[in-house]
């Protein structure tokens, strides 16, 4: 069998061809322009190959409830021109095959779940956070995504302010004190006028961010007791996660046992931001089996 | 079929007999003394009846993972004399039948899940919080409890301080700013020297508590997108939940659609703290079917 993967991001689309071993046999990327033009490029790309099912992982918010008339739509996204786009419908007009549809972070969570299960001991749950332009999370428990009324929005959980960060307004237009508004990539420009990659680890802003991310890890631990919490996205790194682990230990204060923190709070097992592609291949394959 | 239910609390035990209609046919309660004496009373009570399976809902922390050598134990509880008690093992020495074993809040969550499904539209997830002597929560998604590494501990999620509550130290010995430390029943004595039931709703302490509980409801919404969030326990009431709903709306700030708040954030559907008993009957029945 051969599967297609679409990672639909607000800046670029990545399309890939893979098989049951989750190996990428071909890949292409192009900028996100209008829905019509961009989705036509997706159709044109996959039309060149013999594929049996397609997995789509999209930026959001999207409608993922199968019983909704809006199933398959990108809904109230801030991305200009993409509000209320019937993504799956447009794809189906050009590609006749089973299509799985979920959020970018859900697919990434699934990719991590699959890869961890393949190479390590059996696990039954993974929480995956991306910290990049935005902050989002997906949760897989026993092979299913959590979320009855729609996909999760854990980027907007509230956090307690770091004492050295009380004056920062946050950049979320909805919430003054949510994770995304305080730790996403653009907060570096907002706080320091610099891109995050130009800010050395000696800058105390990294401690501030680690304090917030550690709160998310703590609340995730208490709320899901997951086997693993994975942090992907451009803001994360092993150095940063070391700070997060330290803050996490201080906050949790030995209230609960956890696995070794180096494994429990970790970077993605799939390298080069490939978690969602692996997840898409798996979800497409599963859909075909159903 | 006939089922037994044990609600094991730190202060008292409630044992009940029920059937497939979740009707209580007999009930008894007695104080929690030593494990040996208390569990013997449980065995003596149920020995009088013909029952096919037993559901136990216990105070914690407890070991719920079936693959653990400590499965069936109350583990590191602060309750004197009960640490490391092989609860299920002791019960099994006197009662030969299938026994389901979970936390008090998990059983209550299941009871609410079952009752809502019986009488209202189909739902697939419920989050149940108890706010009483302590704060705990259970989550049911698609008929299963969430929690891979053990049961949830959502009473200890961190919250942001109310501006009028900055000087209160909180009463959790582990965390300065967790939900349990700021909203559980004993916080009334700690803040005001009075029991909560003697504090009128005009006292601003109720607004402070509602602000914290609303944060928990918001983070629960973002983290689970559940069909329903139920608040039980001695601190809650319809008046209190009205304050919580107001604070919740202000915090969420229309970021996500939710069901009507009167239904979404609600008191238990099962009256008189009976949610866990219904859950126990159901879990016992399910175990028997397996």
XYZ file of C-alpha atoms in Angstrom, chain B residues 9-282:
274
model
C -14.021 7.681 52.121
C -11.508 8.932 54.621
C -14.291 9.673 57.125
C -16.970 7.106 56.341
C -17.734 4.075 54.212
C -21.025 3.744 52.328
C -22.021 0.271 51.138
C -25.053 -0.341 48.925
C -26.874 -3.065 47.041
C -28.304 -2.354 43.599
C -29.460 -3.843 40.346
C -29.228 -3.179 36.623
C -31.583 -0.204 37.001
C -29.120 1.474 39.394
C -31.754 1.448 42.140
C -30.411 1.229 45.690
C -32.138 -1.695 47.443
C -30.191 -1.504 50.687
C -27.578 0.814 52.107
C -25.392 1.132 55.192
C -22.713 3.521 56.370
C -20.115 3.359 59.111
C -17.067 5.365 60.150
C -13.633 4.694 58.684
C -11.550 3.232 61.518
C -8.662 0.813 60.993
C -8.327 -1.008 57.652
C -8.836 -4.386 59.302
C -11.967 -3.436 61.211
C -13.505 -1.324 58.434
C -12.940 -3.842 55.670
C -14.316 -6.608 57.887
C -17.529 -4.597 58.215
C -17.694 -4.365 54.420
C -17.317 -8.138 54.132
C -19.882 -8.793 56.864
C -22.401 -6.473 55.223
C -22.191 -7.954 51.734
C -22.114 -11.529 53.070
C -25.791 -11.081 53.977
C -26.771 -10.648 50.321
C -26.568 -12.573 47.106
C -24.449 -10.298 44.904
C -22.757 -11.062 41.585
C -20.076 -8.399 41.425
C -18.730 -5.547 43.533
C -17.641 -2.032 42.603
C -15.252 -0.207 44.919
C -14.609 3.545 44.746
C -11.862 4.549 47.123
C -10.121 7.598 48.526
C -6.524 7.733 47.382
C -3.966 7.760 46.135
C -4.570 4.185 45.016
C -2.938 1.861 42.498
C -5.269 1.266 39.561
C -2.862 -0.153 36.987
C -3.651 -3.827 36.515
C -0.052 -4.677 35.631
C 1.282 -3.281 38.921
C 2.135 -5.627 41.830
C 0.421 -3.006 44.019
C -2.875 -3.155 42.076
C -5.740 -2.851 44.521
C -3.727 -0.988 47.169
C -4.303 2.340 48.821
C -0.750 3.664 48.535
C 0.677 6.901 49.989
C -2.469 8.316 51.575
C -2.141 10.828 54.425
C -4.945 8.859 56.221
C -3.332 7.378 59.325
C -3.051 3.588 59.330
C -4.184 3.219 55.719
C -0.892 3.648 53.889
C -0.002 0.663 51.755
C -3.259 -1.203 52.453
C -4.112 -4.101 50.127
C -7.766 -3.085 49.961
C -8.867 -5.390 47.138
C -6.824 -8.279 48.533
C -8.477 -7.960 51.948
C -11.940 -7.765 50.389
C -11.195 -10.798 48.208
C -10.237 -12.837 51.258
C -13.869 -12.574 52.361
C -15.901 -12.044 49.193
C -15.472 -14.264 46.139
C -16.727 -12.317 43.134
C -15.471 -9.994 40.385
C -14.392 -6.672 41.904
C -13.933 -3.384 40.073
C -11.527 -0.924 41.667
C -11.082 2.750 40.980
C -11.047 6.149 42.674
C -14.080 7.792 44.263
C -14.088 10.535 41.614
C -13.664 8.064 38.757
C -16.738 6.154 39.900
C -18.633 9.405 40.307
C -17.581 10.470 36.802
C -18.840 7.141 35.516
C -22.119 7.508 37.366
C -22.650 10.904 35.763
C -21.679 9.530 32.356
C -24.167 6.696 32.698
C -27.003 8.865 34.002
C -26.548 11.576 31.383
C -26.498 8.966 28.648
C -29.618 7.307 30.027
C -31.728 10.427 30.261
C -30.329 12.947 27.801
C -28.758 12.953 24.389
C -25.749 10.774 23.698
C -22.526 12.057 25.201
C -19.069 10.584 24.922
C -17.164 12.308 27.710
C -17.615 13.713 31.199
C -15.233 15.396 33.598
C -16.299 15.152 37.244
C -14.764 17.316 39.966
C -15.453 16.946 43.632
C -14.800 20.003 45.790
C -15.055 19.018 49.398
C -12.499 18.098 52.049
C -10.155 17.696 49.112
C -10.422 18.334 45.400
C -10.217 15.553 42.840
C -11.414 14.782 39.365
C -12.158 11.827 37.151
C -12.491 11.821 33.385
C -14.453 9.322 31.296
C -13.944 9.314 27.528
C -15.793 6.751 25.407
C -16.508 4.592 28.432
C -12.923 4.518 29.695
C -11.034 6.379 32.403
C -8.220 8.665 31.328
C -4.882 7.966 33.030
C -2.055 5.712 31.783
C 0.419 6.054 34.628
C -2.257 6.037 37.319
C -5.412 7.939 38.203
C -5.712 11.655 37.614
C -4.767 14.267 40.189
C -6.500 17.305 38.776
C -7.091 18.733 42.225
C -3.487 19.886 42.095
C -3.468 21.843 38.832
C -2.015 25.298 39.241
C -4.185 28.395 39.126
C -3.499 32.098 38.859
C -4.159 34.049 42.046
C -7.174 36.282 42.467
C -5.937 39.835 43.128
C -7.743 39.842 46.493
C -6.190 36.533 47.561
C -2.477 37.155 47.126
C -1.627 36.840 50.811
C -3.376 33.527 51.496
C -0.767 30.790 51.743
C -2.971 27.966 50.494
C -3.332 24.745 52.454
C -1.768 22.179 50.142
C 1.460 20.938 51.698
C 2.912 20.328 48.217
C 1.878 23.335 46.121
C 1.388 26.965 47.015
C -1.057 27.685 44.194
C -3.007 24.544 43.391
C -6.760 24.196 43.198
C -7.106 21.977 46.273
C -4.975 24.313 48.356
C -7.141 27.296 47.437
C -10.745 26.031 47.112
C -11.246 22.881 49.209
C -13.637 23.044 52.158
C -10.956 23.559 54.829
C -9.817 26.761 53.063
C -12.847 28.495 54.617
C -11.552 27.797 58.096
C -8.038 28.788 57.007
C -9.171 32.094 55.462
C -12.085 33.088 57.699
C -12.097 30.836 60.747
C -15.579 29.644 59.761
C -16.998 26.587 58.118
C -18.037 27.167 54.488
C -21.677 26.485 55.229
C -21.678 29.444 57.636
C -20.252 31.855 55.057
C -23.007 33.769 53.186
C -22.840 34.175 49.412
C -22.387 37.896 49.862
C -18.918 37.225 51.263
C -16.342 37.965 48.513
C -14.522 34.724 49.321
C -17.085 32.981 47.123
C -15.990 35.129 44.167
C -12.387 34.201 44.834
C -13.248 30.501 44.858
C -15.362 30.841 41.730
C -12.437 32.484 39.934
C -10.229 29.478 40.687
C -12.855 26.885 39.828
C -13.576 28.746 36.580
C -9.892 28.473 35.677
C -10.104 24.724 36.226
C -13.227 24.615 34.047
C -11.476 26.623 31.351
C -8.345 24.475 31.310
C -10.541 21.367 31.351
C -12.456 22.699 28.347
C -9.265 23.382 26.395
C -7.650 20.108 27.437
C -10.537 17.681 26.955
C -13.289 19.434 24.982
C -15.665 17.302 27.057
C -19.411 17.116 26.612
C -19.948 18.113 30.224
C -18.130 19.257 33.368
C -19.814 18.238 36.614
C -18.969 19.731 39.993
C -19.965 17.760 43.070
C -18.863 17.874 46.698
C -19.874 19.897 49.723
C -18.544 23.266 48.521
C -20.627 23.337 45.330
C -24.203 24.546 44.858
C -26.234 26.033 42.031
C -25.546 29.515 43.415
C -21.829 28.862 43.442
C -21.842 27.395 39.936
C -23.584 30.537 38.691
C -20.577 32.523 39.829
C -18.279 29.945 38.233
C -20.127 30.197 34.898
C -19.764 33.983 34.904
C -16.041 33.830 35.588
C -15.638 31.046 33.031
C -17.254 33.158 30.298
C -15.001 36.088 31.110
C -11.866 33.931 31.036
C -12.684 31.959 27.886
C -13.625 35.238 26.191
C -15.550 33.559 23.339
C -12.443 31.750 22.166
C -14.425 28.519 21.703
C -18.085 27.630 21.414
C -19.452 25.623 24.346
C -22.858 24.100 25.030
C -25.241 26.229 27.091
C -23.331 26.850 30.314
C -26.260 25.792 32.535
C -25.846 22.296 31.112
C -22.142 22.298 30.366
C -21.039 23.302 33.882
C -23.456 21.574 36.202
C -24.198 19.936 39.493
C -24.360 16.124 39.467
C -27.348 14.573 37.687
C -27.448 11.954 40.455
C -28.727 13.536 43.661
C -27.518 13.149 47.257
C -23.891 12.433 46.346
C -25.015 9.204 44.710
C -22.950 9.450 41.512
C -20.241 7.079 42.688
C -22.772 4.436 43.746
C -24.343 4.448 40.281
C -20.860 4.311 38.773
C -19.945 1.364 40.992
C -23.061 -0.577 39.994
C -22.308 0.049 36.333
